[in-house]
Tab-separated table of C-alpha atoms and ligand atoms in Angstrom:
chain	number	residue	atom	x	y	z
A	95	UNK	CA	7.064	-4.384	-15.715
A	96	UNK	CA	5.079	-4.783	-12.574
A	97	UNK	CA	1.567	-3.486	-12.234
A	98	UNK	CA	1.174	-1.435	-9.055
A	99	UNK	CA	-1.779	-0.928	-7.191
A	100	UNK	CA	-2.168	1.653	-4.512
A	101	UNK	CA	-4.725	2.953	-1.672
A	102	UNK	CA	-5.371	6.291	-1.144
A	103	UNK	CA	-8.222	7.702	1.320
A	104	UNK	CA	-8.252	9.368	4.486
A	105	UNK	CA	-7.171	7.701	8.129
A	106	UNK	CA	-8.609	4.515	9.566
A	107	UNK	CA	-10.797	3.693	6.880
A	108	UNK	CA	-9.430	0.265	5.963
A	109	UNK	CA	-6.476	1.031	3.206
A	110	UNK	CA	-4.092	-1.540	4.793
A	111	UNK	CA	-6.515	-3.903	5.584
A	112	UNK	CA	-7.707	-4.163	1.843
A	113	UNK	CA	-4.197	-3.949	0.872
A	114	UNK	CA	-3.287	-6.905	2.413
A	115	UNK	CA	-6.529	-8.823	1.523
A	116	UNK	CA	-5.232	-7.601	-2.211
A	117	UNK	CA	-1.949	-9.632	-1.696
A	118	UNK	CA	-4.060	-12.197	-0.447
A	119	UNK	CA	-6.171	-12.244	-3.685
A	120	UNK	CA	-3.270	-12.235	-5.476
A	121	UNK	CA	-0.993	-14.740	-4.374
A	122	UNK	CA	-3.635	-17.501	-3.736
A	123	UNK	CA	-4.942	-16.913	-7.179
A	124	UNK	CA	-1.223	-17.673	-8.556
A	125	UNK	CA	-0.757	-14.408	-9.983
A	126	UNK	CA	2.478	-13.984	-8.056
A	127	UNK	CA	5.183	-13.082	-7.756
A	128	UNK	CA	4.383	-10.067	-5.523
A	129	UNK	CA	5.862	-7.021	-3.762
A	130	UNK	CA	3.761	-5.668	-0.839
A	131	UNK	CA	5.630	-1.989	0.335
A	132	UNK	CA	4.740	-1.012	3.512
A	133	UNK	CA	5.251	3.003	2.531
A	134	UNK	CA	3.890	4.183	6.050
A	135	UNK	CA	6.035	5.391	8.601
A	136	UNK	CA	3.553	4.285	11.453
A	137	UNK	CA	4.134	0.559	9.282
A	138	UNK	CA	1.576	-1.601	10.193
A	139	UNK	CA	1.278	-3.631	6.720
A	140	UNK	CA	3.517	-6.186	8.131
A	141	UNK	CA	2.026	-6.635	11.318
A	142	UNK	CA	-1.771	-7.358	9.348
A	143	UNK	CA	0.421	-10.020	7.280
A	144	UNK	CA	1.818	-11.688	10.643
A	145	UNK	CA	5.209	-10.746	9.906
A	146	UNK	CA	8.209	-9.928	11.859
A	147	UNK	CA	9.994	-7.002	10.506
A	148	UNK	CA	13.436	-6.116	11.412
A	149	UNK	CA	14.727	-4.042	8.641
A	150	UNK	CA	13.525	-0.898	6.885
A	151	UNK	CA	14.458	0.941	4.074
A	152	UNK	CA	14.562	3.732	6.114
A	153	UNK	CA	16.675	2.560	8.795
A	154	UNK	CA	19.367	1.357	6.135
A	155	UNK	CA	19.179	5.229	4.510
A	156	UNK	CA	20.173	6.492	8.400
A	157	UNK	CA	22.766	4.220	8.937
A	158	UNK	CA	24.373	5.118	5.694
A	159	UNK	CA	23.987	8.893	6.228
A	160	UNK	CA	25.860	8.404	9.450
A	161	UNK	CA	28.961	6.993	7.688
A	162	UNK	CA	28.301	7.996	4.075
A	163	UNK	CA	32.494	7.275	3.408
A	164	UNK	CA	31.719	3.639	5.175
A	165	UNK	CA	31.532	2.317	1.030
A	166	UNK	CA	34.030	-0.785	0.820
A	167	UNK	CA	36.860	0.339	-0.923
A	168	UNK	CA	36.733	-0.332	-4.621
A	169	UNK	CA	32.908	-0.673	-4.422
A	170	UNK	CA	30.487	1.837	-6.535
A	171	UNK	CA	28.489	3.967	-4.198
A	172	UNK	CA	24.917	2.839	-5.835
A	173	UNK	CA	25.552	-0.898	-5.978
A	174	UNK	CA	26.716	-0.839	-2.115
A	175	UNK	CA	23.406	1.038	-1.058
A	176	UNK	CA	21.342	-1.123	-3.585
A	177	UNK	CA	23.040	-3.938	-1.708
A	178	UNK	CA	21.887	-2.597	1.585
A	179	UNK	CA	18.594	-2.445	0.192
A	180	UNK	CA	18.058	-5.685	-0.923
A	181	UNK	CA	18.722	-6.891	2.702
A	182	UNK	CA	15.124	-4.876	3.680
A	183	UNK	CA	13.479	-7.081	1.155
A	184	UNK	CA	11.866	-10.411	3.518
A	185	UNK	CA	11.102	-13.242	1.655
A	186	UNK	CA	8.107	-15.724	2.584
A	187	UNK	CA	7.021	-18.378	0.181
A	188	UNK	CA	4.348	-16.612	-1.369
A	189	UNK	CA	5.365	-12.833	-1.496
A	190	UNK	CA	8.181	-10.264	-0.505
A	191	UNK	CA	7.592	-7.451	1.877
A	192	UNK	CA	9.428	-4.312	2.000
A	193	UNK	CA	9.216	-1.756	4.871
A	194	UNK	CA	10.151	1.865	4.046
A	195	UNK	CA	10.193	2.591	7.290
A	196	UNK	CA	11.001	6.102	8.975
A	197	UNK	CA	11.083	8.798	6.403
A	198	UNK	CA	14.440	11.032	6.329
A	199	UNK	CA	15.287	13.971	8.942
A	200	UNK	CA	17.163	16.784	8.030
A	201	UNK	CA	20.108	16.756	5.432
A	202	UNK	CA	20.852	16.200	1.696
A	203	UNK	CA	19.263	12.928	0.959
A	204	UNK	CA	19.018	13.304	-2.572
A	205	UNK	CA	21.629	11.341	-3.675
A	206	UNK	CA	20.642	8.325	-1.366
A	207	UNK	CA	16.885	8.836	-2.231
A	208	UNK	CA	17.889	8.711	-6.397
A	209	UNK	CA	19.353	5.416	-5.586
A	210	UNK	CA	16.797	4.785	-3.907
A	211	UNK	CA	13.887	5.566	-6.426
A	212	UNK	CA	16.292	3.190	-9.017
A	213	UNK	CA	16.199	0.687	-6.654
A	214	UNK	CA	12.416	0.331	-6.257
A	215	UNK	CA	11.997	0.879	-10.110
A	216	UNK	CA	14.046	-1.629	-10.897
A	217	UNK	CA	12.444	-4.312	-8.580
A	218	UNK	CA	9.256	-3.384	-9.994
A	219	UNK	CA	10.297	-5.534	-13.016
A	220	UNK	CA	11.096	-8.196	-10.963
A	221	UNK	CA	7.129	-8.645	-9.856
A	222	UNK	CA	3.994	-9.477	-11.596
A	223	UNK	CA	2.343	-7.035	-9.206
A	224	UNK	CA	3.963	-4.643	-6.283
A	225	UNK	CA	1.020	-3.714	-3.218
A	226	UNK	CA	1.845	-0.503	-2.368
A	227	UNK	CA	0.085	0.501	1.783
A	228	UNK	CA	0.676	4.271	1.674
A	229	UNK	CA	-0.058	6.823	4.703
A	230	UNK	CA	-3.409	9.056	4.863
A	231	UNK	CA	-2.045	11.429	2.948
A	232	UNK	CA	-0.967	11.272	-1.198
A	233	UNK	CA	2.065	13.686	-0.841
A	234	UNK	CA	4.346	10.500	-0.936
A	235	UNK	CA	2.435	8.109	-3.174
A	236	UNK	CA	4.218	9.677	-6.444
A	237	UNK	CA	7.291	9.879	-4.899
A	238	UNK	CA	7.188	6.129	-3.747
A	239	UNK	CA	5.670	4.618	-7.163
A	240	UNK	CA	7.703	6.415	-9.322
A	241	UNK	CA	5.383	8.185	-10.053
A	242	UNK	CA	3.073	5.800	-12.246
A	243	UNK	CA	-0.151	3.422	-10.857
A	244	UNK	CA	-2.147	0.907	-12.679
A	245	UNK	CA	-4.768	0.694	-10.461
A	246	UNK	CA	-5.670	3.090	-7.245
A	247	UNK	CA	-8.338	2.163	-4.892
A	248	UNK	CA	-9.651	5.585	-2.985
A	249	UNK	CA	-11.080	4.038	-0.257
A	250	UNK	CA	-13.465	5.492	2.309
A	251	UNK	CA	-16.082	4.311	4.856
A	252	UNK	CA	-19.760	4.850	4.671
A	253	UNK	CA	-19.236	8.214	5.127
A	254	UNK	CA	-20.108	11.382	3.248
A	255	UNK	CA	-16.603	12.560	4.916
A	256	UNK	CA	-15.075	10.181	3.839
A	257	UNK	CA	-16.514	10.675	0.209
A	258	UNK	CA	-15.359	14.138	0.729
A	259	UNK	CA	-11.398	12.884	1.713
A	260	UNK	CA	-11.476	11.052	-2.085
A	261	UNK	CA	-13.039	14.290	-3.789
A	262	UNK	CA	-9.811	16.003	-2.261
A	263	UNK	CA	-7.589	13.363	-2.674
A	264	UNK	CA	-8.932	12.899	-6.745
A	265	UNK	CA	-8.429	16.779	-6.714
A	266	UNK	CA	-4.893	16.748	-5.882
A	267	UNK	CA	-4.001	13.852	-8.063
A	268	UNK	CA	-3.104	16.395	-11.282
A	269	UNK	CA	-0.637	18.376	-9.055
A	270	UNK	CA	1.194	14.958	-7.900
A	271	UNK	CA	2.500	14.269	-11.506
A	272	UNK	CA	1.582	11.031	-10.663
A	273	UNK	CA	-0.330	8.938	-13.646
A	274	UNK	CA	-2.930	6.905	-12.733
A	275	UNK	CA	-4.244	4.206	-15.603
A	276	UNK	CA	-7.374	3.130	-13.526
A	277	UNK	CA	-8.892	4.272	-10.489
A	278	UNK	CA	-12.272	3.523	-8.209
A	279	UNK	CA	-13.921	3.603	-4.879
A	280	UNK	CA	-14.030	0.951	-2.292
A	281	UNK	CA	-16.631	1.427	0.406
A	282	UNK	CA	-15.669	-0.032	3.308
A	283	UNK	CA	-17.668	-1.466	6.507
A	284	UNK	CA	-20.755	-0.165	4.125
A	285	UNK	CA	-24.470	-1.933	3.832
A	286	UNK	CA	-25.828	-4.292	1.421
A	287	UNK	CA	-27.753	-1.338	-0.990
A	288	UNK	CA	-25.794	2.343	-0.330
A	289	UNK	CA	-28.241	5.286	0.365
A	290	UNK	CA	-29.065	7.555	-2.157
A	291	UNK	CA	-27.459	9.997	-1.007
A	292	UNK	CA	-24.202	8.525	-0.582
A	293	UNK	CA	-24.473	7.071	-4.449
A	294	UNK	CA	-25.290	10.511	-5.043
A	295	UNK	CA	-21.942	12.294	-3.930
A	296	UNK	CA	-19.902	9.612	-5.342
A	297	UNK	CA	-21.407	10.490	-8.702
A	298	UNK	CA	-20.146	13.928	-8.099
A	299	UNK	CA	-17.208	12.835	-7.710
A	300	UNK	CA	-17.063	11.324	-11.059
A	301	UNK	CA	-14.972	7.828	-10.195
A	302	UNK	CA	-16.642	4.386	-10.660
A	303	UNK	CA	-17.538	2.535	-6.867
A	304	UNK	CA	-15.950	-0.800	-7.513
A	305	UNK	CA	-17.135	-2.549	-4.426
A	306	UNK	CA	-18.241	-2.523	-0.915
A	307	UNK	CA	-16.598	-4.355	1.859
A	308	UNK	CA	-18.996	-5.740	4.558
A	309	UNK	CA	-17.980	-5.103	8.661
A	310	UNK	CA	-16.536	-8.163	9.224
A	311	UNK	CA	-16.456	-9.074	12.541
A	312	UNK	CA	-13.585	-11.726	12.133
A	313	UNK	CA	-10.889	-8.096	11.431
A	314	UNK	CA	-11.490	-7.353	15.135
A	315	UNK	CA	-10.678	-10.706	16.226
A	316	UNK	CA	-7.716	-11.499	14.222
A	317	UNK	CA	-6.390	-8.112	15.320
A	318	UNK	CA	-7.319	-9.148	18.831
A	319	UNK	CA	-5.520	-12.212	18.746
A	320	UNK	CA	-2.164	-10.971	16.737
A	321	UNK	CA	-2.988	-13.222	13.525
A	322	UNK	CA	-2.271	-12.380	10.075
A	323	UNK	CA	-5.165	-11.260	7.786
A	324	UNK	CA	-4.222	-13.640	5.027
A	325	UNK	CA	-5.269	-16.371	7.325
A	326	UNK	CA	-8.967	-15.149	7.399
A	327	UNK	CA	-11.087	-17.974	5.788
A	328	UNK	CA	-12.083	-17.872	2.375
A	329	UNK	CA	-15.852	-17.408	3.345
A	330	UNK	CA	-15.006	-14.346	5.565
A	331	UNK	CA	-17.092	-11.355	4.162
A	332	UNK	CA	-14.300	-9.015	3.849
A	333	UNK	CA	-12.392	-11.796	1.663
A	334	UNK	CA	-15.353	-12.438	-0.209
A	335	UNK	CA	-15.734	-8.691	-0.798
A	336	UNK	CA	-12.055	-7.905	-1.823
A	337	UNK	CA	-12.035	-10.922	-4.278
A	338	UNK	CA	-14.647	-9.597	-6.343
A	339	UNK	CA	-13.346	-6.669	-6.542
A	340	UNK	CA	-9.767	-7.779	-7.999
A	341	UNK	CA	-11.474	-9.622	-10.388
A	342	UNK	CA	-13.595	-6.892	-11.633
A	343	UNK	CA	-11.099	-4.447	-11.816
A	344	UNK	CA	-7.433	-5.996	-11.657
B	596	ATP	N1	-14.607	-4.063	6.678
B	596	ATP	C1	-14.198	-3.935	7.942
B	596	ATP	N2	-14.891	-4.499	8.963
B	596	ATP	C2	-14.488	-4.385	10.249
B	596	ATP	N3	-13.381	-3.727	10.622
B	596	ATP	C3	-12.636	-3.143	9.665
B	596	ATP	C4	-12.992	-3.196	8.280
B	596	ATP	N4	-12.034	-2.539	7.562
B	596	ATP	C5	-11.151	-2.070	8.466
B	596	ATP	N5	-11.489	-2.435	9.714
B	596	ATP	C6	-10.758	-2.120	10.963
B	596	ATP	O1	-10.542	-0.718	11.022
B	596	ATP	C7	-9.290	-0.427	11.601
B	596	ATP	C8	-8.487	0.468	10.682
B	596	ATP	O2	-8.182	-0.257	9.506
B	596	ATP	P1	-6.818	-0.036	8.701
B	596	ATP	O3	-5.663	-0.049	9.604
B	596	ATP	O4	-6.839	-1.013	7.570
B	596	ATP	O5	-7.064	1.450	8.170
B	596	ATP	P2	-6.045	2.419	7.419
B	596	ATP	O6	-6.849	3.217	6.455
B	596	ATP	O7	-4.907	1.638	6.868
B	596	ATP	O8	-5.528	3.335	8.614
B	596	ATP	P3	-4.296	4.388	8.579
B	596	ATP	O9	-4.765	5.578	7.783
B	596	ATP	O10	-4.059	4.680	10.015
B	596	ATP	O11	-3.141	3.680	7.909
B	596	ATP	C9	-8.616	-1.766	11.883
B	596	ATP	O12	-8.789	-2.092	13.227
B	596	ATP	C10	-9.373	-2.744	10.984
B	596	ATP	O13	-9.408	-4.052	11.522
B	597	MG	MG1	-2.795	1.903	7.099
């Protein structure tokens, strides 16, 4: 069984940017193979790893609801859609990548999403670790991880408002029936030493700071100039930064 790791804080502060430094960690530190999920509609994961994506989950699930009867005769309903699926999942060397994509409109998607929950369970034993880049909000996260995370990062910049976001976020966690084995805060674009205060209203919040992640200047540029994140150099502060963390806490 896969371990998953997941981000959770509020928007902008850096959750796909450490998410793909996290497959970054993890694939040039051989502990592959890996399944980054792009679980935000507004998908972006792909585009920090330099990647092309054509296919979503999410597109397959509307094309199928269009022509639901469209199974090949003689073919089981679950294996055709898992089928479909599989064709979402893009391959490069190192990792896979799949894109949820658009989430459903209106009409009984139950049945497709039940497949669909199989589906991503039973890849998860096909990976040492799956990466999973959720939205701002944790409505979806225990629908998307069936429910279970090893390890969630609440991540926030060097903000009390930001600090705030995780209190709420840790808050709704019980209500999510979603079990978390390990979870800690990751400060990004934060100083050197953290103010006392800050330090302060993390301790109220009762969850560990793992790390802080430098500004790093070189996020702008590679943004700037279309390049994928996992080409930063190893020196790069925000590399440097996510490393240690994954080996502290992964
Ligand atoms: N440590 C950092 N130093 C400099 N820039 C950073 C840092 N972390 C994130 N950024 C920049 O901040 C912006 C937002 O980052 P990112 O997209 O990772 O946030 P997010 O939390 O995933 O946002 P959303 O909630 O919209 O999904 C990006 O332009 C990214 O390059
Ligand atoms: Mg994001």
């Amino acid at each position: 069984m896969s371990k998953i790791i997941a981000f959770a804080g509020k928007g902008g502060v850096g959750k796909t940017t450490v998410a793909t430094l996290v497959v970054r960690y993890l694939t040039s530190t051989g502990k592959s193979p890996v399944l980054a999920v792009d679980a935000d509609p507004n998908s972006n994961l792909g585009e920090t790893m330099g990647m092309n994506v054509t296919t979503t989950v999410g597109d397959i699930r509307e094309n199928f609801m269009k022509d639901p009867q469209g199974v090949p005769s003689g073919m089981d309903k679950a294996i055709y859609i898992e089928s479909l699926m599989n064709q979402a999942i893009i391959e490069t060397p190192n990792f896979d990548l799949l894109v949820m994509g658009r989430q459903e409109g209106h009409g009984c998607y139950c049945m497709v999403n039940n497949i669909l929950n199989n589906f991503t369970d039973s890849l998860a034993s096909s990976y040492k670790y799956m990466v999973v880049d959720n939205e701002a909000g944790m409505e979806h996260l225990s629908r998307r991880t069936s429910g279970k995370v090893d390890i969630l990062y609440l991540v926030t910049d060097y903000s009390l408002r930001g600090l705030r976001a995780l209190r709420r976020i840790h808050g709704l966690l019980d209500g999510l029936k979603l079990s978390v084995k390990k979870m800690g805060i990751v400060v990004t674009r934060g100083p050197e030493k953290l103010s006392d205060i800050f330090l302060a209203e993390a301790k109220e919040i009762g969850i560990p700071i793992l790390g802080v992640i430098p500004d790093d200047p070189a996020l702008l540029e590679f943004d700037m100039e279309k390049r994928s994140l996992l080409e930063l150099k190893d020196s790069s502060p925000s590399v440097v930064a996510v490393n240690r963390i994954m080996e502290a806490s992964c």
